[in-house]
XYZ file of C-alpha atoms in Angstrom:
219
model
C 0.000 0.000 0.000
C 1.372 3.428 -0.923
C 1.778 6.275 1.546
C -1.084 8.173 -0.163
C -3.358 5.153 0.148
C -2.419 4.734 3.797
C -3.202 8.396 4.479
C -6.548 8.136 2.735
C -7.417 4.994 4.690
C -6.462 6.629 7.991
C -8.468 9.721 7.216
C -11.518 7.684 6.307
C -11.179 5.731 9.547
C -10.927 8.932 11.582
C -13.986 10.469 9.948
C -16.502 7.726 9.127
C -19.388 8.644 6.865
C -22.484 9.828 8.692
C -25.797 8.737 7.201
C -28.989 10.784 7.042
C -30.477 8.458 9.659
C -27.576 9.163 12.025
C -27.939 12.914 11.548
C -31.712 12.697 12.045
C -31.286 10.816 15.335
C -28.805 13.402 16.586
C -31.100 16.222 15.550
C -34.027 14.687 17.442
C -31.941 14.576 20.617
C -31.056 18.262 20.281
C -34.540 19.386 19.236
C -36.087 17.699 22.271
C -34.268 20.024 24.665
C -33.944 23.373 22.860
C -36.109 26.257 24.059
C -35.890 28.384 20.921
C -35.850 27.689 17.160
C -32.392 26.698 15.945
C -30.908 27.654 12.586
C -29.501 25.039 10.224
C -26.004 26.347 10.933
C -26.364 25.998 14.718
C -27.893 22.542 14.336
C -25.097 21.494 12.007
C -22.531 22.596 14.590
C -24.419 20.781 17.350
C -24.608 17.431 15.562
C -21.268 17.651 13.767
C -22.610 17.373 10.232
C -22.560 19.567 7.096
C -25.465 21.978 6.612
C -26.726 20.156 3.465
C -26.864 16.883 5.425
C -28.764 18.596 8.233
C -31.200 20.132 5.767
C -31.862 16.710 4.236
C -32.321 15.134 7.682
C -34.734 17.914 8.676
C -36.827 17.237 5.576
C -36.819 13.524 6.446
C -38.002 14.220 10.002
C -40.739 16.605 8.817
C -42.104 13.980 6.419
C -41.869 11.299 9.103
C -43.747 13.350 11.718
C -46.371 14.378 9.124
C -47.019 10.744 8.219
C -45.663 11.067 4.706
C -43.232 8.195 5.152
C -45.885 5.548 5.667
C -46.183 5.932 9.438
C -48.815 7.718 11.550
C -49.079 11.486 11.897
C -47.365 12.339 15.174
C -48.847 14.488 17.925
C -45.989 16.937 17.416
C -44.453 18.544 14.363
C -41.167 20.083 13.312
C -41.723 23.652 12.150
C -39.519 26.451 10.871
C -40.173 29.643 12.838
C -38.152 32.845 12.629
C -35.470 31.213 10.519
C -34.999 28.293 12.900
C -36.399 24.836 13.591
C -38.156 23.572 16.713
C -40.616 20.869 17.803
C -44.194 22.012 18.496
C -47.440 20.373 19.602
C -49.776 20.078 16.630
C -52.299 22.892 16.544
C -55.299 20.554 16.700
C -53.978 19.153 19.997
C -53.365 22.500 21.709
C -56.650 22.347 23.630
C -55.909 18.821 24.823
C -52.512 19.831 26.156
C -53.917 22.988 27.761
C -56.600 20.986 29.562
C -54.027 18.478 30.774
C -51.698 21.172 32.080
C -54.576 23.104 33.628
C -55.839 19.974 35.353
C -52.598 19.310 37.178
C -52.666 19.808 40.928
C -51.587 23.389 41.640
C -48.427 23.899 43.645
C -46.765 26.932 45.111
C -44.227 28.612 42.841
C -40.619 28.624 43.977
C -38.831 31.875 44.777
C -36.862 31.512 41.526
C -40.114 31.148 39.557
C -41.643 34.190 41.274
C -38.582 36.319 40.516
C -38.540 35.197 36.881
C -42.283 35.827 36.585
C -41.816 39.331 37.996
C -39.088 40.112 35.454
C -41.257 38.902 32.560
C -44.288 40.807 33.864
C -42.423 44.112 34.089
C -40.121 43.781 31.075
C -42.334 42.008 28.500
C -41.857 41.325 25.713
C -38.563 39.827 26.862
C -36.400 36.928 25.724
C -35.178 34.106 27.928
C -31.570 35.275 27.596
C -32.568 38.785 28.701
C -34.315 37.383 31.763
C -31.247 35.268 32.527
C -29.053 38.357 32.208
C -31.202 40.320 34.654
C -31.348 37.474 37.199
C -27.734 36.391 36.559
C -28.788 32.720 36.534
C -30.008 30.177 34.006
C -33.806 30.357 33.746
C -34.540 27.579 31.228
C -36.315 25.211 33.611
C -38.112 28.054 35.387
C -39.530 29.420 32.139
C -40.694 25.917 31.201
C -42.512 25.725 34.542
C -44.201 29.086 34.005
C -45.229 28.049 30.491
C -46.663 24.782 31.788
C -48.587 26.646 34.476
C -50.057 28.955 31.847
C -48.691 32.092 33.514
C -46.472 33.136 30.604
C -46.710 32.555 26.879
C -44.603 32.852 23.734
C -45.478 36.142 22.063
C -43.318 36.109 18.938
C -39.911 35.127 17.567
C -37.336 37.798 16.823
C -37.067 38.170 13.047
C -33.249 38.348 13.121
C -32.168 36.042 15.943
C -35.164 33.703 16.200
C -35.198 34.240 19.974
C -38.636 33.744 21.523
C -40.105 36.752 23.312
C -42.245 35.969 26.352
C -45.093 37.768 28.061
C -47.626 37.077 30.788
C -51.131 35.689 30.255
C -54.592 36.624 31.481
C -54.282 33.711 33.904
C -51.694 35.712 35.847
C -54.100 38.640 36.148
C -56.762 36.279 37.466
C -54.385 34.814 40.048
C -53.349 38.291 41.196
C -56.928 39.621 41.194
C -56.155 42.580 38.936
C -57.560 43.745 35.621
C -54.359 44.782 33.869
C -50.605 44.923 34.301
C -50.957 48.666 34.955
C -52.159 47.726 38.431
C -48.857 46.082 39.334
C -46.746 47.995 41.904
C -44.525 50.601 40.250
C -40.978 49.560 39.431
C -38.347 51.207 37.285
C -37.969 49.321 33.963
C -34.180 49.667 34.114
C -31.960 49.484 37.205
C -28.612 49.953 35.423
C -26.953 53.290 36.103
C -28.963 54.362 39.145
C -27.259 55.140 42.461
C -27.239 52.721 45.347
C -30.078 54.457 47.171
C -32.354 54.264 44.154
C -31.289 50.677 43.536
C -32.184 49.695 47.093
C -35.561 51.396 46.722
C -36.327 49.564 43.456
C -35.247 46.214 44.902
C -37.575 46.825 47.818
C -40.441 47.507 45.426
C -39.565 44.392 43.431
C -39.696 42.319 46.617
C -43.105 43.840 47.352
C -44.285 42.912 43.854
C -42.944 39.393 44.266
C -44.809 39.102 47.533
C -48.004 40.263 45.846
C -47.579 37.647 43.110
C -46.781 34.930 45.650
C -49.829 35.734 47.736
C -52.114 35.968 44.710
C -50.943 32.668 43.224
C -51.298 30.854 46.554
C -54.910 32.055 46.649
């Protein structure tokens, strides 16, 4: 065997061919956990495959979930939203899922959930990354909890980044016993740049708002 042949063989062994099925399986694993639509480029980087291969695998998954490959139509679908891809419950099953979530035994929100809910209420529309920046912690699981409880909802996807913007729902108003968000305690929309006295005052008001939300939701 020549040196060139040996090099080619070694290279092939180091980088085995990845089939569309392999890419599709990897994509499913990623799509199951993402919170926001992912572009083809970001998905390609995540699964370690070329963009064309990812595009082909996406098309395969869409057809599979839609029942075009001979199997049943799934209860979820893979949709492109804001230039990215994400799994969604099928529209005709939205009511079913809402009833299921609404029928779950209510439980008291954690302090982290109350703080995140307060940020969304005062700053909406706001993205998950913006909320995380304000709270200086990861809020992925907390936002999922608030979505499941029907207290926040996805408003729209940013046209450029695909980031989902969140806002509160009428269910929150009902829990708090108010008619509109205008009735929430006053709080400055931005704390950056204010002096320490003002900051302490705003934090105090935020705590008061959090207490109001906690009390209303427990009711």
